[in-house]
Short mmCIF file of C-alpha atoms and ligand atoms in Angstrom, two decimals:
data_model
loop_
_atom_site.label_atom_id
_atom_site.label_comp_id
_atom_site.label_asym_id
_atom_site.label_seq_id
_atom_site.Cartn_x
_atom_site.Cartn_y
_atom_site.Cartn_z
CA MET A 1 -20.92 4.05 -0.57
CA ALA A 2 -18.15 6.45 0.23
CA TYR A 3 -14.81 5.12 1.54
CA LEU A 4 -11.60 5.40 2.88
CA GLN A 5 -9.06 4.51 0.55
CA ILE A 6 -5.74 3.43 2.59
CA ASN A 7 -2.50 3.22 0.27
CA SER A 8 -0.42 0.15 1.83
CA HIS A 9 2.67 1.54 -0.29
CA HIS A 10 2.76 4.80 1.15
CA PHE A 11 2.33 3.43 4.48
CA LEU A 12 5.81 1.26 3.87
CA HIS A 13 7.60 4.44 1.86
CA ASN A 14 6.52 6.53 5.32
CA TYR A 15 8.28 4.13 7.47
CA ARG A 16 11.09 3.95 5.30
CA ALA A 17 11.65 7.43 5.20
CA ILE A 18 10.95 7.80 9.24
CA LEU A 19 13.67 4.84 9.53
CA GLN A 20 16.10 6.58 7.24
CA ALA A 21 15.84 9.97 9.64
CA LEU A 22 15.97 8.18 12.75
CA GLY A 23 18.61 5.65 11.66
CA ALA A 24 18.76 2.08 11.18
CA HIS A 25 20.00 1.30 14.97
CA ASN A 26 16.93 3.13 16.15
CA ALA A 27 14.44 0.52 14.39
CA SER A 28 13.41 -1.24 17.32
CA LYS A 29 12.61 2.22 19.19
CA ILE A 30 9.98 3.43 16.58
CA GLY A 31 6.16 2.70 18.02
CA ILE A 32 3.49 3.51 15.87
CA VAL A 33 0.58 5.74 17.49
CA LEU A 34 -2.78 4.41 16.78
CA LYS A 35 -5.11 6.50 18.95
CA ASP A 36 -8.51 7.68 17.91
CA ASN A 37 -9.03 5.15 15.32
CA ALA A 38 -5.61 5.58 14.05
CA TYR A 39 -6.22 9.20 13.35
CA GLY A 40 -9.30 8.19 11.54
CA HIS A 41 -7.89 5.78 9.19
CA GLY A 42 -9.04 2.49 10.84
CA LEU A 43 -7.38 0.93 14.02
CA LYS A 44 -7.34 -2.57 12.77
CA GLU A 45 -6.48 -1.81 9.11
CA ILE A 46 -3.25 0.20 10.16
CA ALA A 47 -2.34 -1.88 13.02
CA GLN A 48 -2.25 -4.65 10.50
CA LEU A 49 -0.13 -2.69 7.79
CA ALA A 50 2.26 -1.72 11.21
CA LYS A 51 2.32 -5.51 12.13
CA GLU A 52 3.02 -6.74 8.51
CA ALA A 53 6.09 -3.71 8.90
CA GLY A 54 7.65 -5.61 11.73
CA ILE A 55 6.77 -2.85 14.15
CA THR A 56 5.88 -4.44 17.62
CA THR A 57 5.10 -1.34 19.75
CA CYS A 58 1.88 1.01 19.73
CA PHE A 59 -0.01 3.46 21.70
CA VAL A 60 -3.65 3.10 21.73
CA LYS A 61 -6.17 5.90 23.35
CA ASN A 62 -8.50 3.34 25.61
CA THR A 63 -8.92 -0.11 26.72
CA LYS A 64 -11.30 -0.69 23.76
CA GLU A 65 -8.82 0.05 21.39
CA ALA A 66 -6.30 -1.96 22.99
CA LEU A 67 -8.52 -4.72 23.19
CA GLU A 68 -9.23 -4.89 19.61
CA ILE A 69 -5.42 -5.20 18.50
CA ALA A 70 -4.27 -7.17 21.52
CA MET A 71 -2.98 -10.23 19.73
CA MET A 72 -1.19 -7.86 17.13
CA PHE A 73 1.87 -6.23 19.35
CA GLN A 74 4.05 -7.33 21.86
CA HIS A 75 3.56 -3.85 23.56
CA ILE A 76 0.51 -1.96 23.37
CA THR A 77 0.12 1.39 25.91
CA ILE A 78 -3.16 2.84 26.62
CA LEU A 79 -2.32 6.52 26.60
CA TYR A 80 -5.29 8.16 28.20
CA PRO A 81 -6.60 7.44 31.62
CA GLN A 82 -10.59 6.64 31.29
CA SER A 83 -9.57 2.88 31.90
CA LEU A 84 -11.20 2.35 35.21
CA GLU A 85 -14.49 3.16 34.08
CA ASP A 86 -15.43 -0.08 31.80
CA THR A 87 -14.61 -2.84 34.75
CA GLU A 88 -15.21 -5.62 32.21
CA ALA A 89 -12.62 -4.21 29.44
CA LEU A 90 -10.19 -3.49 32.44
CA GLN A 91 -9.94 -6.83 33.92
CA GLU A 92 -9.31 -8.11 30.53
CA CYS A 93 -6.52 -5.71 29.80
CA LEU A 94 -5.26 -6.36 33.03
CA LYS A 95 -4.79 -10.05 31.99
CA ARG A 96 -2.59 -9.57 29.23
CA LYS A 97 0.88 -8.95 29.66
CA ASN A 98 1.46 -6.73 26.89
CA ILE A 99 -1.22 -3.99 27.74
CA TYR A 100 0.25 -1.26 29.55
CA PHE A 101 -1.88 1.83 31.43
CA CYS A 102 -0.49 5.31 31.41
CA LEU A 103 -1.32 7.48 34.47
CA SER A 104 -0.63 10.73 35.33
CA SER A 105 -1.34 11.81 38.73
CA LEU A 106 -0.84 10.41 42.35
CA GLU A 107 -4.63 10.11 42.60
CA ALA A 108 -4.53 7.31 39.75
CA LEU A 109 -1.37 5.56 41.09
CA ARG A 110 -3.60 5.01 44.23
CA LEU A 111 -6.32 3.71 42.17
CA TYR A 112 -5.18 1.22 40.23
CA PRO A 113 -4.95 -2.87 41.33
CA LYS A 114 -2.11 -4.34 42.54
CA GLY A 115 0.13 -5.80 39.36
CA ALA A 116 -1.01 -3.25 36.83
CA ARG A 117 1.54 -2.75 34.57
CA ILE A 118 2.13 1.25 34.26
CA GLU A 119 3.60 4.03 32.55
CA LEU A 120 4.12 7.06 34.58
CA GLU A 121 3.55 10.09 32.95
CA VAL A 122 5.87 13.10 34.30
CA ASN A 123 5.39 16.74 33.26
CA SER A 124 8.36 18.29 31.63
CA GLY A 125 7.20 21.66 30.63
CA MET A 126 4.09 21.13 28.85
CA ASN A 127 2.12 21.52 31.57
CA ARG A 128 -0.86 19.45 30.20
CA ASN A 129 -0.46 15.87 31.54
CA GLY A 130 1.54 14.15 34.48
CA ILE A 131 2.99 14.19 37.82
CA GLN A 132 5.36 16.87 38.75
CA PRO A 133 9.21 16.24 38.68
CA GLN A 134 9.23 17.03 42.55
CA SER A 135 6.45 14.39 43.13
CA LEU A 136 8.12 11.13 41.54
CA LYS A 137 9.77 9.88 45.25
CA GLU A 138 6.07 10.10 46.50
CA ALA A 139 4.91 8.11 43.11
CA PHE A 140 7.84 5.25 43.74
CA GLU A 141 6.34 5.04 47.17
CA VAL A 142 2.68 4.56 46.06
CA ILE A 143 4.33 2.04 42.90
CA CYS A 144 6.11 0.14 45.80
CA GLN A 145 3.27 0.17 48.32
CA LYS A 146 0.61 -0.99 45.83
CA GLY A 147 2.71 -3.42 44.20
CA LEU A 148 2.05 -1.87 41.06
CA GLU A 149 4.97 -2.99 38.01
CA LEU A 150 6.48 0.28 36.54
CA VAL A 151 7.05 -0.57 32.87
CA GLY A 152 7.73 2.90 31.23
CA VAL A 153 8.48 6.63 32.46
CA PHE A 154 7.11 9.25 29.81
CA SER A 155 6.48 12.69 29.08
CA HIS A 156 5.22 14.79 25.73
CA ASN A 157 7.35 17.66 24.28
CA GLY A 158 4.80 20.18 23.41
CA PHE A 159 7.12 22.03 21.11
CA GLY A 160 8.22 19.75 18.55
CA ASP A 161 6.79 21.51 15.69
CA ASP A 162 7.95 25.29 16.91
CA PHE A 163 11.28 26.90 15.73
CA GLY A 164 12.62 27.98 18.76
CA SER A 165 14.50 26.88 22.49
CA GLU A 166 11.48 25.74 24.48
CA PHE A 167 11.53 22.32 22.45
CA TYR A 168 15.59 22.07 23.70
CA ALA A 169 14.33 23.31 27.35
CA GLN A 170 12.07 20.60 27.59
CA ASN A 171 14.49 17.88 26.36
CA HIS A 172 16.80 19.04 29.13
CA GLU A 173 14.02 18.81 31.74
CA PHE A 174 13.07 15.38 30.77
CA LEU A 175 16.69 14.18 31.02
CA GLU A 176 16.56 15.54 34.69
CA ILE A 177 13.63 13.79 35.05
CA LYS A 178 15.23 10.64 33.87
CA ARG A 179 18.26 10.68 36.06
CA ALA A 180 16.22 11.10 39.12
CA VAL A 181 13.94 7.97 37.77
CA LEU A 182 17.19 5.79 38.02
CA LYS A 183 18.27 7.03 41.40
CA LEU A 184 14.94 5.93 42.30
CA CYS A 185 14.84 2.91 40.90
CA CYS A 186 18.40 2.06 42.59
CA HIS A 187 16.76 3.22 45.79
CA TYR A 188 13.55 1.16 45.61
CA ASP A 189 15.23 -1.77 43.79
CA LEU A 190 13.09 -1.58 40.88
CA ALA A 191 14.12 -2.44 37.19
CA LYS A 192 15.09 0.89 35.18
CA PRO A 193 11.41 1.29 32.98
CA ARG A 194 11.53 2.28 29.86
CA PHE A 195 11.96 6.14 28.77
CA HIS A 196 9.75 7.74 25.84
CA PHE A 197 9.40 11.41 25.11
CA LEU A 198 9.37 12.25 21.46
CA SER A 199 6.25 12.29 18.82
CA SER A 200 6.83 12.75 15.47
CA SER A 201 8.50 15.94 14.63
CA GLY A 202 10.23 15.95 17.88
CA SER A 203 11.64 12.50 16.96
CA LEU A 204 13.24 13.51 13.95
CA ARG A 205 14.32 16.81 15.41
CA ALA A 206 16.33 15.19 18.54
CA VAL A 207 17.23 11.70 17.47
CA LYS A 208 20.75 12.45 17.24
CA TYR A 209 20.79 14.20 20.48
CA ASN A 210 19.10 11.14 22.21
CA ASP A 211 21.64 9.02 20.67
CA SER A 212 24.54 11.17 22.24
CA LEU A 213 23.04 10.43 25.64
CA PRO A 214 24.83 7.63 27.57
CA LEU A 215 23.01 4.10 26.95
CA GLU A 216 20.80 4.23 30.27
CA LEU A 217 19.75 7.96 29.54
CA GLN A 218 18.46 7.51 26.41
CA ASP A 219 14.84 6.95 25.38
CA ASN A 220 14.15 3.79 24.47
CA LEU A 221 10.94 4.75 22.21
CA PHE A 222 9.80 7.26 19.79
CA ARG A 223 6.03 7.57 19.86
CA ILE A 224 5.44 8.20 15.90
CA GLY A 225 1.95 9.24 14.75
CA ILE A 226 1.09 11.77 12.18
CA ALA A 227 4.07 10.73 10.31
CA PHE A 228 3.08 7.58 9.53
CA TYR A 229 -0.39 8.68 8.02
CA GLY A 230 1.93 11.09 5.76
CA TYR A 231 1.81 14.43 7.28
CA LEU A 232 4.34 16.67 9.50
CA CYS A 233 2.95 19.78 10.61
CA GLN A 234 6.50 21.53 11.50
CA ASP A 235 7.60 24.69 11.22
CA SER A 236 9.20 24.77 7.50
CA ARG A 237 12.74 25.65 8.53
CA LEU A 238 13.33 22.30 10.50
CA CYS A 239 13.68 18.88 9.16
CA ARG A 240 11.61 17.72 6.36
CA LEU A 241 10.54 14.40 5.33
CA ASP A 242 9.08 13.14 1.88
CA LEU A 243 6.19 11.59 3.36
CA LYS A 244 3.07 10.31 1.46
CA PRO A 245 -0.43 10.59 2.65
CA ILE A 246 -1.87 7.02 3.23
CA ALA A 247 -5.63 7.89 2.94
CA SER A 248 -7.60 9.15 0.34
CA LEU A 249 -11.67 9.71 0.34
CA TRP A 250 -13.51 8.41 -2.28
CA ALA A 251 -17.36 9.13 -3.14
CA LYS A 252 -20.01 7.79 -5.23
CA LYS A 253 -22.41 9.51 -7.40
CA ILE A 254 -26.44 10.13 -6.37
CA SER A 255 -27.87 12.36 -8.82
CA THR A 256 -26.72 14.66 -12.26
CA TYR A 257 -28.35 17.69 -13.60
CA LEU A 258 -27.77 19.66 -16.64
CA LEU A 259 -28.17 23.08 -15.29
CA LYS A 260 -28.53 26.45 -16.87
CA LYS A 261 -26.54 29.45 -16.27
CA GLY A 262 -27.86 31.28 -12.84
CA SER A 263 -29.02 27.86 -11.56
CA LYS A 264 -28.61 27.87 -7.67
CA ILE A 265 -27.25 24.71 -6.02
CA GLY A 266 -27.99 23.15 -2.32
CA TYR A 267 -29.39 24.68 0.55
CA SER A 268 -30.22 28.54 1.05
CA GLY A 269 -28.93 28.47 -3.10
CA THR A 270 -25.61 29.53 -2.27
CA SER A 271 -23.64 28.57 -5.36
CA GLU A 272 -24.73 30.04 -8.48
CA LEU A 273 -23.61 28.95 -11.67
CA GLU A 274 -21.69 31.30 -14.07
CA GLU A 275 -22.05 28.98 -17.27
CA ASP A 276 -24.63 25.76 -17.91
CA MET A 277 -22.99 23.00 -16.52
CA LEU A 278 -23.25 19.41 -15.14
CA ILE A 279 -23.68 19.22 -11.56
CA SER A 280 -23.56 15.71 -9.53
CA SER A 281 -23.97 14.99 -5.80
CA TYR A 282 -21.88 12.45 -4.23
CA ASP A 283 -22.21 10.50 -0.83
CA VAL A 284 -20.30 11.68 1.62
CA GLY A 285 -20.96 14.85 3.98
CA TYR A 286 -20.31 16.53 7.24
CA GLY A 287 -22.53 13.54 8.82
CA ASP A 288 -19.39 11.29 7.93
CA GLY A 289 -16.90 13.42 9.85
CA LEU A 290 -15.95 15.66 6.74
CA PHE A 291 -16.19 19.46 7.69
CA ARG A 292 -19.06 21.24 6.67
CA VAL A 293 -17.76 23.25 3.00
CA ARG A 294 -19.44 26.54 3.30
CA GLU A 295 -19.71 30.08 1.51
CA GLY A 296 -16.71 31.59 0.67
CA MET A 297 -14.70 28.01 0.43
CA GLU A 298 -12.79 26.73 -2.52
CA LEU A 299 -12.05 23.06 -2.14
CA ARG A 300 -11.63 20.73 -4.97
CA THR A 301 -11.56 17.47 -5.74
CA LYS A 302 -8.13 15.46 -6.52
CA GLU A 303 -9.65 15.65 -10.01
CA GLY A 304 -9.62 19.61 -9.68
CA LEU A 305 -13.64 19.77 -9.77
CA ARG A 306 -15.33 22.31 -7.57
CA ILE A 307 -17.15 21.46 -4.46
CA TYR A 308 -19.81 23.57 -4.18
CA PRO A 309 -21.15 25.38 -1.45
CA ARG A 310 -22.78 24.45 0.97
CA ALA A 311 -22.09 20.25 1.68
CA SER A 312 -25.05 18.76 3.40
CA MET A 313 -24.85 15.88 6.13
CA ASP A 314 -24.78 13.35 3.70
CA CYS A 315 -23.81 14.54 0.27
CA LEU A 316 -21.37 17.07 -1.69
CA SER A 317 -22.48 18.95 -4.78
CA ILE A 318 -19.45 18.70 -7.35
CA GLN A 319 -18.88 19.83 -10.98
CA GLY A 320 -19.01 16.93 -13.61
CA ASP A 321 -20.75 13.64 -13.87
CA SER A 322 -18.00 11.16 -13.02
CA GLU A 323 -19.66 7.73 -11.08
CA GLU A 324 -16.85 7.95 -8.49
CA LEU A 325 -14.27 11.04 -7.26
CA CYS A 326 -11.24 11.61 -5.07
CA ILE A 327 -12.88 14.09 -2.57
CA PHE A 328 -8.87 14.24 -1.18
CA GLU A 329 -6.13 12.50 -1.14
CA ASP A 330 -4.12 15.31 0.65
CA VAL A 331 -6.13 16.76 3.40
CA ARG A 332 -3.90 20.03 3.62
CA ALA A 333 -6.23 22.09 1.54
CA TRP A 334 -8.82 21.18 3.78
CA ALA A 335 -6.86 22.04 7.04
CA GLU A 336 -6.04 25.42 5.48
CA ALA A 337 -10.02 26.08 4.52
CA PHE A 338 -10.86 25.61 8.11
CA GLY A 339 -7.91 27.02 10.01
CA THR A 340 -6.85 23.80 11.39
CA ILE A 341 -4.46 21.00 11.17
CA PRO A 342 -4.31 17.31 9.04
CA TYR A 343 -4.50 15.54 12.33
CA GLU A 344 -8.34 17.35 12.86
CA ILE A 345 -9.53 16.65 9.42
CA LEU A 346 -8.57 13.05 9.58
CA ALA A 347 -9.34 12.52 13.29
CA HIS A 348 -12.95 13.50 12.55
CA LEU A 349 -13.35 10.84 10.23
CA HIS A 350 -16.25 8.49 11.27
CA ALA A 351 -15.10 4.93 12.01
CA THR A 352 -18.16 3.78 9.85
CA ILE A 353 -16.35 4.99 6.48
CA PRO A 354 -15.52 1.40 4.99
CA LYS A 355 -11.87 1.32 4.45
CA LYS A 356 -9.89 -0.11 1.29
CA ILE A 357 -6.55 -1.28 1.44
CA VAL A 358 -4.82 -1.00 -1.52
C1 LIG B 1 -0.90 11.74 19.96
C2 LIG B 1 0.62 11.34 20.48
C3 LIG B 1 1.97 11.12 20.17
C4 LIG B 1 1.67 11.10 18.41
O1 LIG B 1 2.07 12.71 17.97
P1 LIG B 1 2.40 12.94 16.56
O2 LIG B 1 2.39 14.13 16.23
O3 LIG B 1 1.01 12.62 15.95
O4 LIG B 1 3.26 12.01 16.02
C5 LIG B 1 2.80 10.72 20.70
N1 LIG B 1 2.72 10.95 22.34
C6 LIG B 1 1.20 11.15 22.82
C7 LIG B 1 1.08 11.57 24.45
C8 LIG B 1 0.40 11.48 22.17
O5 LIG B 1 -1.03 11.95 22.67
#
């Protein structure tokens, strides 16, 4: 069966590179983003590696993910808001003091039960999620009336990868939000919540700026996702880190043929051989969440062997007759071929693909 190999040494290497870039004094501010099955890598598997590395804070997608790793972290934040829909999982999460719910609207604040530990999302200019800064006072009123426990206030910078001023404008906007939150906490006699704002690329870019702020205005956490998995998608003029992809996809041989020049392979015979060649099929395809390789695409395995279009749902045709091949160990070539980013190639991989930690 095809499997995803997770390299624990690469994970630690990436952690050390991130730590070095953010500074040892910021070690406790590093939170790992484990949402969407740890970007397709396996939630439990990556959670275990993070725990062993000493990371105590993580971010997941929903209640189901939070419960799966509930015993492994001191702080678990559910980033996205479907939590009310599954009442059983919701009750279970509410019982656990280490699980927090992100809320992104005044309506959501009104719907969560008393005592729920929440992190309030505020829009700082990405215009995607979060209440507007003008609504902060109203949000605090609801939080107090309803008896919600305000654990955090956060926002998301949508420009971390891009060379330009928007990134800094958004940093400034979040600073103003933090100032307003501190005033409201004083007014409503609430403890100061933790602040967080930056993902992988933004953290690396703004760590010095954050360090330079007065202590109470600093972000308390960095939400690091893609860098842990070994990628950064920043403009090349920005900070460069030496990261190593942690996942490689391996597949096993199904059948082998010695084919004559001119033979055609697979659906519609899309690939025609230019010489006599050994061709084998391997047991992974778009049914496993891999993108569908089609006409005009030149993708090769790690060993340099051509993957012949078109890919099938459950198999790929590849040159040679090796028992096992590494379909990728760095998804950037796949991302480029499909006009997307490594995140999408990885997050598509099905949770059912077995994981092997090495
Ligand atoms: C996914 C996500 C992150 C992590 O982003 P990376 O670019 O992978 O580091 C951080 N914050 C939020 C809210 C996210 O949804």
